[in-house]
């Protein structure tokens, strides 16, 4: 086990120790024990920058299930390192924030930090695994720990609903992704991502290529809350705010982005990849930003904003991946979209994390997150206001913050799509910049709502539960750090370009040359005018918000995706209940009908399909007169039982059949059988009579069995099938009987002359032993049934 | 003879099935009795009927009937007797405790509506 493996697993190991630490150091907030770990990990991962800078990577492998090609290979390359730094960096800040956010006395901190560490370890595993199965294992662990964290306040109905919803959707996608991984394995024979990328050419021509692509994208889209699977994310806001900040803005929702980026070298060759990733991303961008404007809960706005920003990154990845078709072009002409994606990925983590933390502070200090009750907090909480301002302006794409730069590059990338002339892009490509632009206008509007509806306007103390004041310093440090990063990355973007962005791009677009210098001012370009348009139109829309907000009422409630989800879930549950109660009706007769009908149909079809039915009369014994009589008696009695008027008649007729069968045994030369059959039939009939005699009075109304057509059809079918099987089996003799051995050796080996008895006690004595056991058990069972009467004793 | 037997066995199975699909518990057990008769005769028939003397070496015959199916049937008879006896007493106890032998009324636990 290398240090790298230890780094990935260390959060899980610490998670084991947390309950103990919580128990024995009650006076210290448990978060302090957690805090050092992500900081140490962050510094540990920082040292790898020098390694990935020049595009190289390392893989460390330990065997897990080598026989199945499943090994825990940890790989550090540009992309993995970028995510690992995000996870540990934001993780440290979130843990620090949560120490001040969660009360030591009121909350169950041990479970919270166990879940949190579980998530951190899982997320590190996802981004640093080179083996698909290991990646999938960690992937499900993130879904699972996210489920636990969303349902942290499990006594709340909404938390449980949100947790269940996110679990169902992300696990649905996760399973689809597992399917995609297995398809990839079938195509390549390896689970190693690195090896797969090396063989992307042969995958591309494989017939399973498109199914694998769709399955993996389904997993990525559900996890990263892409349209229409984004519905779980707003409901996941029931989680504590540190969780929302960490999982649902900076890390887990980017796992899907990571997968798309990671598999770009394999799939990006195909037009479907471009269209799906870019198309779904741009739709998500628009829908998320459009929906965010109508929300009144600050966290809901941020949730939809996250959806929208993830859509933006997704569309950039899709568009940027198409650059591999234009290798001969200028270095950064089309790859600028990928640069923008990676850059915005970092930017989004910084400003969204800080915004969530600010919202958490507001919630903490005022007791509400509803923008209709908030307002005028600017003088009471000046630091929070500044932080929100920085975050929101960066999100809206305003200079001098980092969001401005990535937004400009986003427009550049989208505008350049129009110049691509592949995959029918020439017809539809103009839609990309237009939708992107409209989406950005709405982004501007909700960013302004977050800042100004909360901090500006009229202060309404009567609507607030508490007297608001500025948050404690510890709570402000993490968003302060993030906000300063927003400004630093905004002013000095190039400290990232060589260290993080370029190595990450090397992983996404291997073999392509590019130039990632980000210039702050690039002249009066179309992008600049687009941003100007966004600001002007966004301001107008924000100021006239009350006038046009009714537009959101236009969408019928029935078509809302949440309603579809709820209805679908309800219908699925109700439908399966209905289905089960239709065929599982509790009547034994129905079940017997199923069994017999199944038997008839399956055996009948097999006979028919295999053309197995045969009659061969060459090897039959002659029919003699009294045998025929006996057989006729059996047949007639068997049928007459059905028409017997009383049960006594049926019992007697059954006895008659039994005795006739024993006579048949006599004529067919089976003396032992005849003896046994005679005795046993006598005992059985007496038992039947015993039962008959003890019938309770009420049921004595003796009536003939009622005729039912289905019963008749099924029983005739069963009889016919059995006859056909008997005939066919008798007519096809494949080999001689082994009876000759017994005839020869009964006396020689076993010193007996009765062959049947010798077989029973000597050659095949085991059967007899267990047959005796059966009788013993039956006798004991009967004795117990009669003697043991617990229910009655209880009554008495 | 074997062909005739095949039809008789078919009739036994048919009657047994019909009885097992009926409402009365006693008739269902009668059905199982018929079914075991059918199965035993089927075993015997499939082994070939009357290919010689009874399987007793004292007969000094040229050929004997196949002893293996007979041994199998003997085992089957005893086992089906044990099971039938158990079922019958179960039915008898069910009458005593539940006061009905109507399978339509003997349904499982309450449905969760």
Short mmCIF file of N, CA, C and O in Angstrom, two decimals, chain A residues 214-262:
data_model
loop_
_atom_site.label_atom_id
_atom_site.label_comp_id
_atom_site.label_asym_id
_atom_site.label_seq_id
_atom_site.Cartn_x
_atom_site.Cartn_y
_atom_site.Cartn_z
N UNK A 214 -24.14 5.75 -23.96
CA UNK A 214 -25.40 6.21 -23.38
C UNK A 214 -25.46 5.86 -21.89
O UNK A 214 -25.87 6.68 -21.08
N UNK A 215 -25.04 4.65 -21.54
CA UNK A 215 -25.12 4.23 -20.14
C UNK A 215 -24.24 5.12 -19.26
O UNK A 215 -24.66 5.56 -18.19
N UNK A 216 -23.04 5.37 -19.71
CA UNK A 216 -22.12 6.16 -18.89
C UNK A 216 -22.61 7.60 -18.78
O UNK A 216 -22.57 8.21 -17.71
N UNK A 217 -23.13 8.12 -19.88
CA UNK A 217 -23.66 9.49 -19.82
C UNK A 217 -24.84 9.57 -18.87
O UNK A 217 -25.01 10.56 -18.16
N UNK A 218 -25.67 8.54 -18.86
CA UNK A 218 -26.82 8.53 -17.95
C UNK A 218 -26.35 8.64 -16.51
O UNK A 218 -26.90 9.40 -15.71
N UNK A 219 -25.30 7.89 -16.19
CA UNK A 219 -24.75 7.98 -14.84
C UNK A 219 -24.22 9.37 -14.55
O UNK A 219 -24.49 9.94 -13.49
N UNK A 220 -23.49 9.94 -15.50
CA UNK A 220 -22.90 11.26 -15.27
C UNK A 220 -24.00 12.32 -15.15
O UNK A 220 -23.92 13.21 -14.31
N UNK A 221 -25.03 12.22 -15.98
CA UNK A 221 -26.09 13.24 -15.97
C UNK A 221 -26.90 13.19 -14.68
O UNK A 221 -27.29 14.22 -14.14
N UNK A 222 -27.18 11.99 -14.19
CA UNK A 222 -27.98 11.93 -12.96
C UNK A 222 -27.17 12.47 -11.79
O UNK A 222 -27.69 13.20 -10.96
N UNK A 223 -25.90 12.12 -11.73
CA UNK A 223 -25.09 12.58 -10.60
C UNK A 223 -24.89 14.08 -10.66
O UNK A 223 -24.94 14.77 -9.65
N UNK A 224 -24.66 14.61 -11.85
CA UNK A 224 -24.38 16.03 -11.97
C UNK A 224 -25.64 16.85 -12.19
O UNK A 224 -25.57 17.98 -12.66
N UNK A 225 -26.79 16.28 -11.88
CA UNK A 225 -28.05 17.02 -11.89
C UNK A 225 -28.31 17.71 -13.22
O UNK A 225 -28.64 18.89 -13.26
N UNK A 226 -28.15 16.97 -14.31
CA UNK A 226 -28.46 17.54 -15.61
C UNK A 226 -29.93 17.32 -15.95
O UNK A 226 -30.55 16.39 -15.45
N UNK A 227 -30.45 18.18 -16.77
CA UNK A 227 -31.85 18.10 -17.18
C UNK A 227 -32.12 16.74 -17.83
O UNK A 227 -31.33 16.32 -18.66
N UNK A 228 -33.14 16.01 -17.54
CA UNK A 228 -34.21 16.28 -16.55
C UNK A 228 -33.97 15.61 -15.21
O UNK A 228 -34.92 15.44 -14.46
N UNK A 229 -32.74 15.23 -14.92
CA UNK A 229 -32.49 14.54 -13.65
C UNK A 229 -32.08 15.51 -12.55
O UNK A 229 -31.61 15.10 -11.51
N UNK A 230 -32.23 16.82 -12.82
CA UNK A 230 -31.76 17.78 -11.83
C UNK A 230 -32.70 17.88 -10.64
O UNK A 230 -32.37 18.55 -9.67
N UNK A 231 -33.85 17.22 -10.70
CA UNK A 231 -34.87 17.50 -9.68
C UNK A 231 -34.48 17.08 -8.28
O UNK A 231 -35.05 17.56 -7.32
N UNK A 232 -33.49 16.18 -8.16
CA UNK A 232 -33.13 15.78 -6.80
C UNK A 232 -32.36 16.86 -6.07
O UNK A 232 -32.39 16.96 -4.86
N UNK A 233 -31.66 17.71 -6.82
CA UNK A 233 -30.74 18.64 -6.18
C UNK A 233 -31.44 19.68 -5.32
O UNK A 233 -31.06 19.90 -4.17
N UNK A 234 -32.50 20.35 -5.81
CA UNK A 234 -33.18 21.31 -4.93
C UNK A 234 -33.74 20.67 -3.67
O UNK A 234 -33.73 21.29 -2.61
N UNK A 235 -34.18 19.42 -3.76
CA UNK A 235 -34.70 18.76 -2.56
C UNK A 235 -33.59 18.32 -1.62
O UNK A 235 -33.85 18.08 -0.44
N UNK A 236 -32.37 18.21 -2.16
CA UNK A 236 -31.24 17.84 -1.30
C UNK A 236 -30.84 19.01 -0.41
O UNK A 236 -29.96 18.87 0.43
N UNK A 237 -31.47 20.17 -0.60
CA UNK A 237 -31.12 21.34 0.21
C UNK A 237 -31.63 21.22 1.64
O UNK A 237 -31.41 22.10 2.46
N UNK A 238 -32.34 20.12 1.92
CA UNK A 238 -32.76 19.87 3.29
C UNK A 238 -31.58 19.49 4.18
O UNK A 238 -31.70 19.44 5.39
N UNK A 239 -30.46 19.20 3.55
CA UNK A 239 -29.27 18.83 4.32
C UNK A 239 -28.76 20.07 5.07
O UNK A 239 -29.07 21.19 4.70
N UNK A 240 -27.96 19.86 6.11
CA UNK A 240 -27.32 21.01 6.75
C UNK A 240 -26.50 21.80 5.73
O UNK A 240 -25.95 21.23 4.79
N UNK A 241 -26.39 23.10 5.92
CA UNK A 241 -25.74 23.95 4.91
C UNK A 241 -24.29 23.56 4.59
O UNK A 241 -23.91 23.60 3.43
N UNK A 242 -23.47 23.17 5.57
CA UNK A 242 -22.12 22.74 5.18
C UNK A 242 -22.16 21.60 4.17
O UNK A 242 -21.33 21.54 3.25
N UNK A 243 -23.13 20.72 4.33
CA UNK A 243 -23.27 19.61 3.39
C UNK A 243 -23.64 20.13 2.01
O UNK A 243 -23.06 19.73 0.99
N UNK A 244 -24.60 21.05 1.97
CA UNK A 244 -24.99 21.61 0.68
C UNK A 244 -23.81 22.27 0.01
O UNK A 244 -23.61 22.15 -1.20
N UNK A 245 -23.04 23.00 0.82
CA UNK A 245 -21.90 23.72 0.24
C UNK A 245 -20.88 22.75 -0.31
O UNK A 245 -20.31 22.95 -1.37
N UNK A 246 -20.66 21.68 0.43
CA UNK A 246 -19.60 20.75 0.05
C UNK A 246 -20.06 19.81 -1.05
O UNK A 246 -19.48 19.76 -2.14
N UNK A 247 -21.14 19.04 -0.75
CA UNK A 247 -21.56 18.01 -1.68
C UNK A 247 -22.28 18.59 -2.88
O UNK A 247 -22.00 18.25 -4.02
N UNK A 248 -23.22 19.47 -2.61
CA UNK A 248 -24.17 19.81 -3.66
C UNK A 248 -23.81 21.09 -4.37
O UNK A 248 -24.65 21.71 -5.03
N UNK A 249 -22.58 21.53 -4.18
CA UNK A 249 -22.14 22.61 -5.05
C UNK A 249 -20.72 22.35 -5.53
O UNK A 249 -20.43 22.54 -6.70
N UNK A 250 -19.84 21.89 -4.64
CA UNK A 250 -18.43 21.87 -5.04
C UNK A 250 -17.91 20.50 -5.44
O UNK A 250 -17.02 20.41 -6.27
N UNK A 251 -18.43 19.43 -4.87
CA UNK A 251 -17.76 18.15 -5.13
C UNK A 251 -18.64 17.09 -5.78
O UNK A 251 -18.44 16.75 -6.93
N UNK A 252 -19.65 16.58 -5.04
CA UNK A 252 -20.32 15.40 -5.56
C UNK A 252 -20.97 15.66 -6.91
O UNK A 252 -20.89 14.83 -7.82
N UNK A 253 -21.64 16.79 -7.05
CA UNK A 253 -22.31 17.06 -8.31
C UNK A 253 -21.30 17.21 -9.44
O UNK A 253 -21.68 17.19 -10.62
N UNK A 254 -20.02 17.37 -9.08
CA UNK A 254 -19.03 17.45 -10.15
C UNK A 254 -18.45 16.08 -10.49
O UNK A 254 -17.62 15.98 -11.39
N UNK A 255 -18.90 15.06 -9.77
CA UNK A 255 -18.44 13.71 -10.11
C UNK A 255 -18.87 13.35 -11.54
O UNK A 255 -18.11 12.74 -12.29
N UNK A 256 -20.09 13.77 -11.91
CA UNK A 256 -20.55 13.51 -13.27
C UNK A 256 -19.70 14.26 -14.29
O UNK A 256 -19.34 13.74 -15.35
N UNK A 257 -19.36 15.51 -13.95
CA UNK A 257 -18.47 16.29 -14.81
C UNK A 257 -17.14 15.56 -14.96
O UNK A 257 -16.58 15.45 -16.05
N UNK A 258 -16.66 15.05 -13.81
CA UNK A 258 -15.39 14.33 -13.84
C UNK A 258 -15.47 13.15 -14.79
O UNK A 258 -14.57 12.92 -15.61
N UNK A 259 -16.57 12.38 -14.69
CA UNK A 259 -16.69 11.19 -15.55
C UNK A 259 -16.73 11.59 -17.02
O UNK A 259 -16.08 10.97 -17.87
N UNK A 260 -17.48 12.65 -17.32
CA UNK A 260 -17.53 13.10 -18.72
C UNK A 260 -16.14 13.51 -19.19
O UNK A 260 -15.71 13.13 -20.28
N UNK A 261 -15.43 14.25 -18.35
CA UNK A 261 -14.09 14.68 -18.74
C UNK A 261 -13.16 13.49 -18.89
O UNK A 261 -12.38 13.40 -19.82
N UNK A 262 -13.28 12.56 -17.94
CA UNK A 262 -12.39 11.41 -17.93
C UNK A 262 -12.58 10.52 -19.16
O UNK A 262 -11.63 9.97 -19.71
#
